[in-house]
mmCIF file of C-alpha atoms and ligand atoms in Angstrom:
data_model
loop_
_atom_site.group_PDB
_atom_site.id
_atom_site.type_symbol
_atom_site.label_atom_id
_atom_site.label_comp_id
_atom_site.label_asym_id
_atom_site.label_seq_id
_atom_site.Cartn_x
_atom_site.Cartn_y
_atom_site.Cartn_z
ATOM 1 C CA MET A 28 5.646 -5.400 -9.104
ATOM 2 C CA SER A 29 5.367 -1.917 -9.631
ATOM 3 C CA ALA A 30 3.446 0.454 -7.037
ATOM 4 C CA ARG A 31 -0.276 1.277 -7.764
ATOM 5 C CA ILE A 32 -1.813 4.791 -7.415
ATOM 6 C CA LEU A 33 -5.028 5.854 -7.199
ATOM 7 C CA ILE A 34 -5.995 9.005 -8.433
ATOM 8 C CA VAL A 35 -9.220 10.941 -6.832
ATOM 9 C CA GLU A 36 -9.738 13.491 -9.065
ATOM 10 C CA ASP A 37 -13.199 15.127 -10.640
ATOM 11 C CA GLU A 38 -11.745 17.150 -13.881
ATOM 12 C CA GLU A 39 -10.998 14.491 -16.577
ATOM 13 C CA PRO A 40 -9.035 15.900 -18.394
ATOM 14 C CA LEU A 41 -6.849 15.744 -15.635
ATOM 15 C CA THR A 42 -7.391 12.508 -14.289
ATOM 16 C CA MET A 43 -6.145 11.554 -18.058
ATOM 17 C CA LEU A 44 -3.272 13.835 -17.932
ATOM 18 C CA LEU A 45 -2.347 12.274 -15.031
ATOM 19 C CA ARG A 46 -3.032 8.609 -16.143
ATOM 20 C CA TYR A 47 -1.319 8.528 -18.980
ATOM 21 C CA ASN A 48 1.964 10.041 -17.356
ATOM 22 C CA LEU A 49 2.558 7.531 -14.091
ATOM 23 C CA GLU A 50 1.123 4.979 -16.367
ATOM 24 C CA ALA A 51 4.247 5.728 -18.965
ATOM 25 C CA GLU A 52 6.839 5.546 -15.630
ATOM 26 C CA GLY A 53 5.540 2.179 -15.282
ATOM 27 C CA TYR A 54 3.269 2.682 -12.669
ATOM 28 C CA GLU A 55 -0.353 0.813 -12.067
ATOM 29 C CA VAL A 56 -3.044 3.494 -12.293
ATOM 30 C CA ASP A 57 -6.652 3.384 -10.816
ATOM 31 C CA THR A 58 -9.424 6.495 -11.288
ATOM 32 C CA ALA A 59 -11.991 7.868 -9.295
ATOM 33 C CA ALA A 60 -13.967 10.504 -9.832
ATOM 34 C CA ARG A 61 -15.761 11.212 -6.597
ATOM 35 C CA GLY A 62 -14.693 10.987 -2.933
ATOM 36 C CA ASP A 63 -17.414 8.862 -2.083
ATOM 37 C CA ASP A 64 -16.607 6.035 -4.707
ATOM 38 C CA ALA A 65 -12.972 6.398 -4.160
ATOM 39 C CA ASP A 66 -13.678 5.340 -0.371
ATOM 40 C CA THR A 67 -15.416 2.334 -1.492
ATOM 41 C CA LYS A 68 -12.557 1.559 -3.874
ATOM 42 C CA LEU A 69 -10.250 2.263 -1.113
ATOM 43 C CA LYS A 70 -11.809 -0.637 1.325
ATOM 44 C CA GLU A 71 -11.543 -3.190 -1.597
ATOM 45 C CA THR A 72 -7.678 -2.664 -3.131
ATOM 46 C CA ALA A 73 -4.722 -1.469 -1.403
ATOM 47 C CA PRO A 74 -3.000 1.299 -3.577
ATOM 48 C CA ASP A 75 0.775 2.202 -2.552
ATOM 49 C CA LEU A 76 0.207 5.908 -3.162
ATOM 50 C CA VAL A 77 -3.648 8.140 -3.432
ATOM 51 C CA VAL A 78 -3.159 11.419 -5.045
ATOM 52 C CA LEU A 79 -6.141 13.099 -3.638
ATOM 53 C CA ASP A 80 -8.198 16.185 -5.078
ATOM 54 C CA TRP A 81 -9.477 18.678 -2.396
ATOM 55 C CA MET A 82 -12.453 19.679 -4.267
ATOM 56 C CA LEU A 83 -14.790 16.821 -4.912
ATOM 57 C CA PRO A 84 -18.108 15.571 -5.186
ATOM 58 C CA GLY A 85 -19.829 12.963 -2.929
ATOM 59 C CA LEU A 86 -17.177 13.320 -0.375
ATOM 60 C CA SER A 87 -14.677 15.908 0.110
ATOM 61 C CA GLY A 88 -10.997 15.150 -0.249
ATOM 62 C CA ILE A 89 -10.155 16.227 3.461
ATOM 63 C CA GLU A 90 -12.651 13.794 4.590
ATOM 64 C CA LEU A 91 -11.631 11.186 2.421
ATOM 65 C CA CYS A 92 -8.164 11.825 4.237
ATOM 66 C CA ARG A 93 -9.561 11.988 7.087
ATOM 67 C CA ARG A 94 -11.305 8.373 6.849
ATOM 68 C CA LEU A 95 -7.817 6.868 5.417
ATOM 69 C CA ARG A 96 -6.151 8.117 8.303
ATOM 70 C CA ALA A 97 -8.753 6.837 10.843
ATOM 71 C CA ARG A 98 -8.312 2.818 9.492
ATOM 72 C CA PRO A 99 -5.205 0.920 11.059
ATOM 73 C CA GLU A 100 -4.788 -0.655 7.041
ATOM 74 C CA THR A 101 -4.637 3.106 5.477
ATOM 75 C CA ARG A 102 -2.876 4.851 8.252
ATOM 76 C CA GLN A 103 0.357 5.077 6.618
ATOM 77 C CA LEU A 104 -0.654 5.312 3.132
ATOM 78 C CA PRO A 105 0.863 8.085 1.310
ATOM 79 C CA ILE A 106 -1.454 10.753 0.113
ATOM 80 C CA ILE A 107 -0.441 13.703 -2.092
ATOM 81 C CA MET A 108 -3.146 16.508 -1.853
ATOM 82 C CA LEU A 109 -4.337 18.352 -5.064
ATOM 83 C CA THR A 110 -5.622 22.033 -4.141
ATOM 84 C CA ALA A 111 -6.258 24.691 -6.529
ATOM 85 C CA ARG A 112 -4.611 27.905 -5.818
ATOM 86 C CA GLY A 113 -7.581 29.705 -3.922
ATOM 87 C CA GLU A 114 -7.543 26.978 -1.485
ATOM 88 C CA GLU A 115 -3.863 27.393 -0.186
ATOM 89 C CA SER A 116 -4.988 29.434 2.990
ATOM 90 C CA GLU A 117 -3.018 28.504 6.365
ATOM 91 C CA LYS A 118 -6.494 27.198 7.153
ATOM 92 C CA VAL A 119 -6.321 24.713 4.359
ATOM 93 C CA ARG A 120 -2.496 23.777 5.409
ATOM 94 C CA GLY A 121 -3.951 22.848 8.965
ATOM 95 C CA LEU A 122 -6.238 20.435 7.487
ATOM 96 C CA ALA A 123 -4.720 18.976 5.335
ATOM 97 C CA THR A 124 -2.186 17.655 7.646
ATOM 98 C CA GLY A 125 -3.292 13.865 7.306
ATOM 99 C CA ALA A 126 -2.068 14.406 3.646
ATOM 100 C CA ASP A 127 1.696 13.676 3.469
ATOM 101 C CA ASP A 128 2.231 16.463 1.296
ATOM 102 C CA TYR A 129 0.253 18.768 -1.621
ATOM 103 C CA ILE A 130 0.737 20.381 -4.620
ATOM 104 C CA VAL A 131 -1.266 23.376 -5.748
ATOM 105 C CA LYS A 132 -3.151 23.440 -8.967
ATOM 106 C CA PRO A 133 -2.055 24.151 -12.114
ATOM 107 C CA PHE A 134 1.408 22.344 -11.226
ATOM 108 C CA SER A 135 3.730 20.522 -13.983
ATOM 109 C CA VAL A 136 3.567 17.051 -14.079
ATOM 110 C CA PRO A 137 7.281 16.589 -14.225
ATOM 111 C CA GLU A 138 7.051 18.299 -10.728
ATOM 112 C CA LEU A 139 3.890 15.749 -9.541
ATOM 113 C CA LEU A 140 5.968 12.643 -10.566
ATOM 114 C CA ALA A 141 9.035 13.452 -9.157
ATOM 115 C CA ARG A 142 6.736 14.205 -5.711
ATOM 116 C CA VAL A 143 5.231 10.659 -6.627
ATOM 117 C CA ARG A 144 8.669 9.252 -7.036
ATOM 118 C CA ALA A 145 10.287 10.746 -3.418
ATOM 119 C CA LEU A 146 6.996 9.581 -1.751
ATOM 120 C CA LEU A 147 6.638 5.743 -3.024
ATOM 121 C CA ARG A 148 10.842 6.059 -1.955
ATOM 122 C CA ARG A 149 10.315 7.250 1.607
ATOM 123 C CA ALA A 150 7.193 5.322 2.353
ATOM 124 C CA ASN A 151 8.752 1.756 0.886
ATOM 125 C CA PRO A 152 12.324 2.167 0.739
ATOM 126 C CA ASP A 153 12.090 -1.711 0.896
ATOM 127 C CA ARG A 154 10.231 -1.670 -2.533
ATOM 128 C CA VAL A 155 13.466 -1.335 -4.283
ATOM 129 C CA ALA A 156 15.885 -3.348 -1.877
ATOM 130 C CA THR A 157 17.515 -6.693 -2.760
ATOM 131 C CA VAL A 158 17.396 -8.444 0.816
ATOM 132 C CA LEU A 159 14.678 -7.856 2.973
ATOM 133 C CA SER A 160 14.884 -8.286 6.482
ATOM 134 C CA ILE A 161 12.648 -8.316 9.615
ATOM 135 C CA GLY A 162 13.968 -9.596 13.283
ATOM 136 C CA ASP A 163 15.656 -13.082 12.416
ATOM 137 C CA ILE A 164 13.963 -13.261 8.648
ATOM 138 C CA GLU A 165 16.041 -12.458 5.570
ATOM 139 C CA LEU A 166 14.508 -12.376 1.861
ATOM 140 C CA ASP A 167 16.839 -12.199 -0.424
ATOM 141 C CA ARG A 168 15.098 -11.195 -3.508
ATOM 142 C CA GLU A 169 17.593 -11.693 -6.275
ATOM 143 C CA LYS A 170 18.244 -15.413 -5.015
ATOM 144 C CA LYS A 171 14.962 -16.086 -4.024
ATOM 145 C CA ARG A 172 15.659 -17.193 -0.665
ATOM 146 C CA VAL A 173 14.245 -17.189 2.512
ATOM 147 C CA VAL A 174 16.852 -17.963 5.958
ATOM 148 C CA ARG A 175 15.739 -17.199 9.548
ATOM 149 C CA SER A 176 18.489 -17.086 12.142
ATOM 150 C CA GLY A 177 21.041 -19.051 9.796
ATOM 151 C CA ARG A 178 19.122 -21.386 8.397
ATOM 152 C CA ALA A 179 17.578 -21.806 4.863
ATOM 153 C CA VAL A 180 13.357 -22.046 4.956
ATOM 154 C CA ASP A 181 12.043 -23.833 2.242
ATOM 155 C CA LEU A 182 9.179 -21.892 0.808
ATOM 156 C CA GLY A 183 6.393 -23.021 -2.211
ATOM 157 C CA PRO A 184 6.218 -20.036 -4.098
ATOM 158 C CA THR A 185 2.718 -18.491 -3.111
ATOM 159 C CA GLU A 186 3.998 -18.674 0.717
ATOM 160 C CA TYR A 187 7.409 -16.973 -1.070
ATOM 161 C CA ARG A 188 5.734 -14.119 -2.275
ATOM 162 C CA LEU A 189 3.149 -13.708 0.460
ATOM 163 C CA LEU A 190 5.750 -13.220 2.994
ATOM 164 C CA GLU A 191 7.747 -10.846 0.234
ATOM 165 C CA PHE A 192 4.151 -9.246 -0.090
ATOM 166 C CA LEU A 193 4.206 -8.945 3.886
ATOM 167 C CA MET A 194 7.830 -7.954 4.301
ATOM 168 C CA GLU A 195 7.615 -5.126 1.676
ATOM 169 C CA ARG A 196 4.846 -2.954 4.255
ATOM 170 C CA PRO A 197 5.443 -3.840 7.541
ATOM 171 C CA GLY A 198 3.037 -3.123 10.069
ATOM 172 C CA ARG A 199 0.264 -2.211 7.248
ATOM 173 C CA VAL A 200 -2.617 -4.531 7.872
ATOM 174 C CA PHE A 201 -4.212 -6.350 4.566
ATOM 175 C CA SER A 202 -7.445 -7.823 4.265
ATOM 176 C CA ARG A 203 -7.545 -11.028 3.208
ATOM 177 C CA GLU A 204 -9.236 -9.645 -0.685
ATOM 178 C CA GLN A 205 -6.003 -7.376 -0.558
ATOM 179 C CA LEU A 206 -3.796 -10.188 -0.042
ATOM 180 C CA LEU A 207 -5.353 -11.959 -3.189
ATOM 181 C CA ASP A 208 -5.029 -8.853 -5.309
ATOM 182 C CA GLY A 209 -1.649 -8.231 -4.205
ATOM 183 C CA VAL A 210 -0.131 -11.581 -4.310
ATOM 184 C CA TRP A 211 -2.687 -13.777 -6.331
ATOM 185 C CA GLY A 212 -3.171 -11.153 -8.896
ATOM 186 C CA SER A 213 -6.827 -9.367 -9.211
ATOM 187 C CA GLU A 214 -7.637 -11.537 -12.763
ATOM 188 C CA ILE A 215 -8.364 -14.654 -10.907
ATOM 189 C CA TYR A 216 -10.943 -15.712 -9.052
ATOM 190 C CA ILE A 217 -9.659 -17.452 -5.467
ATOM 191 C CA ASP A 218 -11.573 -18.182 -2.403
ATOM 192 C CA GLU A 219 -10.503 -15.957 0.502
ATOM 193 C CA ARG A 220 -10.195 -18.804 2.489
ATOM 194 C CA THR A 221 -7.348 -19.680 0.139
ATOM 195 C CA VAL A 222 -5.545 -16.827 1.669
ATOM 196 C CA ASP A 223 -5.659 -18.262 5.589
ATOM 197 C CA VAL A 224 -4.336 -21.782 3.960
ATOM 198 C CA HIS A 225 -1.408 -20.418 2.397
ATOM 199 C CA VAL A 226 -0.539 -17.925 5.654
ATOM 200 C CA GLY A 227 -1.024 -21.514 7.658
ATOM 201 C CA ARG A 228 1.537 -23.153 5.601
ATOM 202 C CA LEU A 229 4.013 -19.816 5.435
ATOM 203 C CA ARG A 230 3.873 -19.881 9.738
ATOM 204 C CA LYS A 231 4.430 -23.389 9.398
ATOM 205 C CA ALA A 232 7.603 -23.160 7.482
ATOM 206 C CA ILE A 233 9.352 -19.924 9.132
ATOM 207 C CA ASN A 234 8.201 -20.497 12.771
ATOM 208 C CA ARG A 235 9.742 -23.401 14.751
ATOM 209 C CA ALA A 236 8.827 -24.156 18.399
ATOM 210 C CA GLN A 237 10.254 -21.196 20.289
ATOM 211 C CA GLU A 238 10.169 -18.780 17.722
ATOM 212 C CA SER A 239 7.932 -15.808 18.005
ATOM 213 C CA ASP A 240 5.666 -15.325 15.125
ATOM 214 C CA PRO A 241 6.229 -12.490 13.002
ATOM 215 C CA ILE A 242 2.688 -12.432 11.273
ATOM 216 C CA ARG A 243 0.273 -11.067 12.968
ATOM 217 C CA THR A 244 -3.910 -12.305 12.887
ATOM 218 C CA VAL A 245 -5.991 -8.569 12.903
ATOM 219 C CA ARG A 246 -9.459 -10.390 13.948
ATOM 220 C CA GLY A 247 -12.188 -8.894 11.503
ATOM 221 C CA ALA A 248 -9.016 -7.278 9.269
ATOM 222 C CA GLY A 249 -6.635 -9.906 7.993
ATOM 223 C CA TYR A 250 -3.075 -10.333 8.017
ATOM 224 C CA ALA A 251 -0.040 -7.834 8.930
ATOM 225 C CA LEU A 252 3.807 -8.804 9.226
ATOM 226 C CA ASP A 253 4.447 -7.226 12.991
ATOM 227 C CA ASP A 254 6.585 -4.203 12.494
ATOM 228 C CA ARG A 255 8.024 -4.491 15.977
ATOM 229 C CA PHE A 256 9.026 -8.334 15.371
ATOM 230 C CA GLY A 257 12.332 -9.046 16.330
ATOM 231 C CA ARG A 258 13.109 -5.890 18.898
ATOM 232 C CA ALA A 259 13.725 -6.418 22.169
ATOM 233 C CA ALA A 260 10.557 -5.424 23.665
ATOM 234 C CA SER A 261 8.849 -7.201 21.361
HETATM 235 CA CA1 CA B 313 -12.090 19.345 -8.074
#
């Protein structure tokens, strides 16, 4: 699965240039030209990274950044902020601390692409790993095998993809809609309750009596893989 990037920028030629280049790198790209539209989009879908312009109609980039950092499901979301030259003051730098990186316009496209790659690598080192592991659970993507405490776990294809999706992003909370989008794909319509059914099946397959459950149900929000799972303190 390729990483998904949301570009929030009101200068259309720049949006088009970024879209073209990011898609050429193999990313899935979505765009928004207003801050408030981006906020709505971010509640519906879960991109892996956001390129966020500072000055936007509707809702400013910094306000959107602040909101994203305040929500548990987007607290860790990588954000690259775009600022115009005049805005690169100490004040702006201070305010922009919620962003992971920022780049001053005009910038070169290869420079932005390098920052995107670096940030995605840093945020999701597991996206490229062959074997994902958390606690006593290991998922081997080449062999498509899951092992818990040394025993093979038999999973259906959907439960396997669901576990892989969650293990790629431990700690991050996903709504049922985001899981449908990420695991089932956005083209097909499936009832959100289907997610609960498959999470239930996944739990039944990976958890034996006495074993702790790595999947957290977050009331009113969705599901997450417990990033503290398997640690001594938990
Ligand atoms: Ca702008």
